[in-house]
Amino acid sequence: MNSTSLPAAAVSAAPKDRPTGVSGEQLTVRVARGKGDDRRFEEFQVPLRESQTVLDIVTWIQRNAEPALAYRFACRVGVCGSCAMTVNGRPRWTCRTHVSKVMGKDGTLTIEPLRNLPRIKDLVVDMARFFEKWQEAGGRFAGNEDRTSPLARIDPQSAGRRAVDEGIECINCAVCYAACDVVAWDEEYLGPAALNRAWTLVNDERHAEKRDTMRKVSRSSGCHSCHSHGSCVEHCPVGLNPTAGIAGLKRRSVLQLLWRNGD
């Protein structure tokens, strides 16, 4: 994973002798700079090229105009999710976002770090709290067998597997977390990704701690805090539906409460 953080440079625009794009056009790019709450924007003129992604833009700036610009990326092909940033107000994977599709009508691009997460520097956010919530939601798998037991066979057509079939594809890129309105209001809210993970586990017949997972997600700032706005669904880069999983957790927690009261 690449997080570039070199000594600060006093360059805020591309040098005039840098080559322009294929068409000679240049794109005006506003990039959020600074550490923590110290925020400012710097403007750069970047050559506009065909099939150019937002990650290409950020990389060009770091290599040609501002070596001190800090950002993250790894795979560059939409697998790791580490290059997620806020582009023109919307959280996205920058490696799969083509400039031509998100460029403003005035020919500008504004790039900021993900929201709802503390910023370390420039476009890099601190993901620690995001992953802590993943654990607080009971997201760690606990097997119900030992290593001498035969491998469990899971029917792909079983109700539990079908319920979580898409949810297991989450790669924890935090785009849904950055887009979530409830996280913005309640810093303790577990968030869509953590609750989605919990939903996959309580439907896994091999998971030995389903009751504990349900206890953790049913607490204050858990699944019942979700307002079902669907921002996580709208912004998920791989088309997952955390809202549906959260709704499943709500139903399950209510049923468990009714069963306890009926005993």
Coordinates of C-alpha atoms in Angstrom, one line a residue:
M1 CA 0.0 0.0 0.0
N2 CA 1.4 3.4 -1.0
S3 CA 1.0 6.4 1.4
T4 CA 3.3 9.1 0.1
S5 CA 4.4 11.6 2.7
L6 CA 7.6 13.5 1.7
P7 CA 8.9 16.9 2.9
A8 CA 6.5 19.7 2.0
A9 CA 7.0 21.4 -1.3
A10 CA 5.9 24.9 -2.1
V11 CA 4.4 24.0 -5.5
S12 CA 0.6 24.5 -6.0
A13 CA 0.4 24.2 -9.8
A14 CA 2.0 22.2 -12.5
P15 CA 5.2 23.8 -14.0
K16 CA 4.6 25.4 -17.3
D17 CA 7.1 23.1 -19.1
R18 CA 5.1 20.0 -18.2
P19 CA 3.5 18.3 -21.2
T20 CA -0.2 18.8 -21.7
G21 CA -2.8 16.2 -22.5
V22 CA -3.3 14.6 -25.9
S23 CA -5.8 17.2 -26.9
G24 CA -3.9 20.0 -25.2
E25 CA -6.6 20.5 -22.7
Q26 CA -6.0 20.8 -18.9
L27 CA -8.2 20.0 -16.0
T28 CA -8.4 22.2 -12.9
V29 CA -8.2 20.0 -9.8
R30 CA -8.8 21.2 -6.3
V31 CA -7.1 18.9 -3.7
A32 CA -7.7 19.0 0.0
R33 CA -4.4 19.4 1.9
G34 CA -3.4 19.6 5.5
K35 CA -3.4 17.4 8.6
G36 CA -6.3 16.8 11.0
D37 CA -8.7 19.7 11.2
D38 CA -6.3 22.0 9.4
R39 CA -8.0 22.0 6.0
R40 CA -7.3 24.0 2.8
F41 CA -7.5 23.4 -0.9
E42 CA -4.7 23.7 -3.4
E43 CA -5.4 24.0 -7.1
F44 CA -3.5 22.2 -9.8
Q45 CA -3.6 22.2 -13.6
V46 CA -3.4 18.6 -14.8
P47 CA -3.2 17.4 -18.5
L48 CA -6.5 15.9 -19.6
R49 CA -6.1 12.5 -21.3
E50 CA -8.3 9.8 -22.6
S51 CA -9.6 7.0 -20.3
Q52 CA -8.1 8.9 -17.3
T53 CA -9.1 7.9 -13.8
V54 CA -9.2 10.1 -10.7
L55 CA -6.3 8.0 -9.3
D56 CA -4.3 8.8 -12.4
I57 CA -4.9 12.5 -11.7
V58 CA -3.8 12.2 -8.0
T59 CA -0.7 10.2 -9.1
W60 CA 0.2 12.8 -11.7
I61 CA 0.0 15.6 -9.1
Q62 CA 2.2 13.7 -6.7
R63 CA 4.8 12.8 -9.3
N64 CA 4.9 16.1 -11.2
A65 CA 3.6 18.9 -9.1
E66 CA 3.5 18.2 -5.4
P67 CA 5.7 15.3 -4.1
A68 CA 4.4 15.9 -0.5
L69 CA 0.8 14.9 -1.4
A70 CA -0.2 12.0 0.7
Y71 CA -2.7 9.4 -0.6
R72 CA -3.3 5.6 -0.5
F73 CA -3.5 3.0 -3.3
A74 CA -2.5 -0.6 -3.9
C75 CA -4.0 -2.7 -6.7
R76 CA -5.2 0.1 -9.0
V77 CA -7.8 -2.4 -10.5
G78 CA -10.8 -2.2 -8.2
V79 CA -9.9 -5.1 -5.9
C80 CA -8.4 -3.6 -2.6
G81 CA -10.5 -0.5 -2.2
S82 CA -7.7 1.4 -0.5
C83 CA -7.8 4.3 -3.0
A84 CA -11.3 5.4 -1.8
M85 CA -11.6 9.2 -1.7
T86 CA -14.4 11.8 -1.9
V87 CA -14.6 13.0 -5.5
N88 CA -16.9 16.0 -6.2
G89 CA -18.7 15.4 -2.9
R90 CA -19.2 11.6 -3.4
P91 CA -17.2 8.8 -1.9
R92 CA -15.7 6.6 -4.7
W93 CA -12.9 4.2 -5.6
T94 CA -10.7 6.5 -7.5
C95 CA -9.0 3.8 -9.6
R96 CA -12.4 2.9 -11.2
T97 CA -13.7 6.4 -11.5
H98 CA -13.2 7.9 -14.9
V99 CA -12.6 11.6 -15.0
S100 CA -15.0 12.1 -17.9
K101 CA -17.9 10.8 -15.9
V102 CA -17.4 12.9 -12.8
M103 CA -15.8 16.1 -14.1
G104 CA -17.9 19.2 -13.2
K105 CA -19.6 21.2 -15.9
D106 CA -17.0 23.9 -15.4
G107 CA -14.2 21.4 -16.1
T108 CA -13.1 21.1 -12.5
L109 CA -12.5 18.2 -10.1
T110 CA -12.5 18.4 -6.3
I111 CA -10.8 15.6 -4.4
E112 CA -11.1 15.2 -0.6
P113 CA -10.5 12.4 1.9
L114 CA -13.3 10.1 3.0
R115 CA -15.7 11.6 5.4
N116 CA -16.7 10.4 8.9
L117 CA -13.1 9.3 9.5
P118 CA -10.3 11.4 11.1
R119 CA -7.7 12.6 8.6
I120 CA -4.0 11.8 9.0
K121 CA -2.8 14.0 6.1
D122 CA -4.2 15.3 2.8
L123 CA -6.2 12.4 1.3
V124 CA -5.2 9.8 3.9
V125 CA -7.7 8.9 6.7
D126 CA -7.2 6.9 9.9
M127 CA -9.1 3.6 9.4
A128 CA -8.6 2.4 13.0
R129 CA -12.0 3.3 14.3
F130 CA -13.7 1.8 11.3
F131 CA -12.0 -1.6 11.9
E132 CA -12.6 -1.3 15.7
K133 CA -16.3 -1.1 15.1
W134 CA -16.0 -4.2 12.8
Q135 CA -14.8 -6.0 15.9
E136 CA -17.3 -4.4 18.3
A137 CA -20.1 -5.7 16.1
G138 CA -18.9 -9.3 16.7
G139 CA -17.3 -9.6 13.3
R140 CA -14.7 -12.2 14.3
F141 CA -15.6 -15.7 13.1
A142 CA -15.6 -18.3 15.9
G143 CA -15.6 -21.9 14.7
N144 CA -17.7 -24.6 16.3
E145 CA -15.4 -27.4 15.4
D146 CA -11.7 -28.1 16.0
R147 CA -8.9 -28.8 13.5
T148 CA -9.5 -32.5 13.5
S149 CA -13.1 -32.2 12.4
P150 CA -14.0 -32.7 8.8
L151 CA -14.6 -29.7 6.6
A152 CA -18.1 -28.4 6.9
R153 CA -20.2 -28.6 3.8
I154 CA -22.4 -25.6 3.2
D155 CA -25.2 -26.0 0.7
P156 CA -25.0 -22.9 -1.6
Q157 CA -28.8 -23.1 -1.9
S158 CA -29.5 -23.0 1.8
A159 CA -31.6 -20.1 3.2
G160 CA -28.7 -18.8 5.3
R161 CA -26.2 -18.8 2.4
R162 CA -28.6 -17.2 0.0
A163 CA -29.3 -14.5 2.6
V164 CA -25.7 -13.4 2.8
D165 CA -24.5 -14.5 -0.7
E166 CA -23.7 -10.9 -1.7
G167 CA -22.7 -9.6 1.7
I168 CA -19.6 -11.8 1.9
E169 CA -18.1 -9.8 -1.0
C170 CA -17.5 -6.7 1.1
I171 CA -13.8 -5.7 1.2
N172 CA -14.1 -3.0 3.9
C173 CA -13.2 -0.1 1.7
A174 CA -15.3 2.2 4.0
V175 CA -17.1 4.0 1.1
C176 CA -20.4 3.1 2.7
Y177 CA -19.2 4.3 6.1
A178 CA -18.2 7.6 4.6
A179 CA -21.6 8.0 2.9
C180 CA -23.6 7.0 6.0
D181 CA -25.7 9.8 7.4
V182 CA -26.1 8.1 10.8
V183 CA -22.4 7.8 11.3
A184 CA -22.2 11.5 10.7
W185 CA -24.7 12.1 13.5
D186 CA -23.6 9.3 15.9
E187 CA -19.9 8.7 16.2
E188 CA -20.6 5.4 18.0
Y189 CA -22.9 3.9 15.4
L190 CA -21.3 0.7 14.2
G191 CA -21.8 1.5 10.5
P192 CA -23.0 -0.4 7.5
A193 CA -19.9 -2.5 6.9
A194 CA -19.6 -3.8 10.4
L195 CA -23.3 -4.7 10.6
N196 CA -23.1 -6.3 7.2
R197 CA -20.3 -8.5 8.5
A198 CA -22.4 -9.4 11.6
W199 CA -25.3 -10.4 9.3
T200 CA -23.1 -12.8 7.4
L201 CA -21.9 -14.4 10.6
V202 CA -25.3 -14.9 12.2
N203 CA -26.4 -16.8 9.1
D204 CA -23.3 -19.0 9.1
E205 CA -24.1 -22.3 10.7
R206 CA -20.4 -22.7 11.5
H207 CA -20.3 -19.6 13.6
A208 CA -20.3 -20.6 17.3
E209 CA -21.1 -17.2 18.8
K210 CA -24.3 -16.1 17.1
R211 CA -25.9 -15.0 20.4
D212 CA -23.0 -12.9 21.3
T213 CA -22.9 -11.3 17.9
M214 CA -26.6 -10.5 18.1
R215 CA -26.1 -9.0 21.6
K216 CA -23.4 -6.7 20.3
V217 CA -25.3 -5.5 17.2
S218 CA -28.6 -5.0 19.2
R219 CA -27.1 -2.5 21.7
S220 CA -27.3 1.2 21.5
S221 CA -25.8 2.6 18.3
G222 CA -26.2 -0.8 16.7
C223 CA -28.6 -2.1 14.0
H224 CA -31.7 -0.3 15.4
S225 CA -30.0 3.1 14.9
C226 CA -30.1 2.6 11.1
H227 CA -32.6 5.0 9.5
S228 CA -32.7 3.0 6.3
H229 CA -31.8 6.0 4.1
G230 CA -29.9 3.6 1.8
S231 CA -26.8 5.8 1.3
C232 CA -24.7 2.7 1.7
V233 CA -26.6 0.9 -1.0
E234 CA -26.4 3.9 -3.4
H235 CA -22.6 4.3 -3.0
C236 CA -21.3 0.7 -2.6
P237 CA -18.8 0.3 -5.4
V238 CA -19.6 -3.4 -5.8
G239 CA -23.4 -3.1 -5.6
L240 CA -24.0 -4.7 -2.1
N241 CA -27.0 -3.9 0.0
P242 CA -26.0 -3.5 3.7
T243 CA -29.4 -2.0 4.4
A244 CA -31.0 -5.3 3.7
G245 CA -28.6 -7.1 6.1
I246 CA -29.2 -4.5 8.8
A247 CA -33.0 -5.0 8.4
G248 CA -32.4 -8.7 8.8
L249 CA -30.5 -8.0 12.1
K250 CA -33.4 -5.9 13.3
R251 CA -35.9 -8.6 12.6
R252 CA -33.8 -11.2 14.3
S253 CA -33.2 -9.2 17.4
V254 CA -36.9 -8.5 17.8
L255 CA -37.7 -12.2 17.4
Q256 CA -35.1 -13.1 20.0
L257 CA -36.6 -10.6 22.4
L258 CA -40.1 -12.0 21.8
W259 CA -38.9 -15.6 22.3
R260 CA -37.2 -14.6 25.6
N261 CA -40.3 -12.8 26.9
G262 CA -42.4 -15.9 25.9
D263 CA -40.3 -18.3 28.0

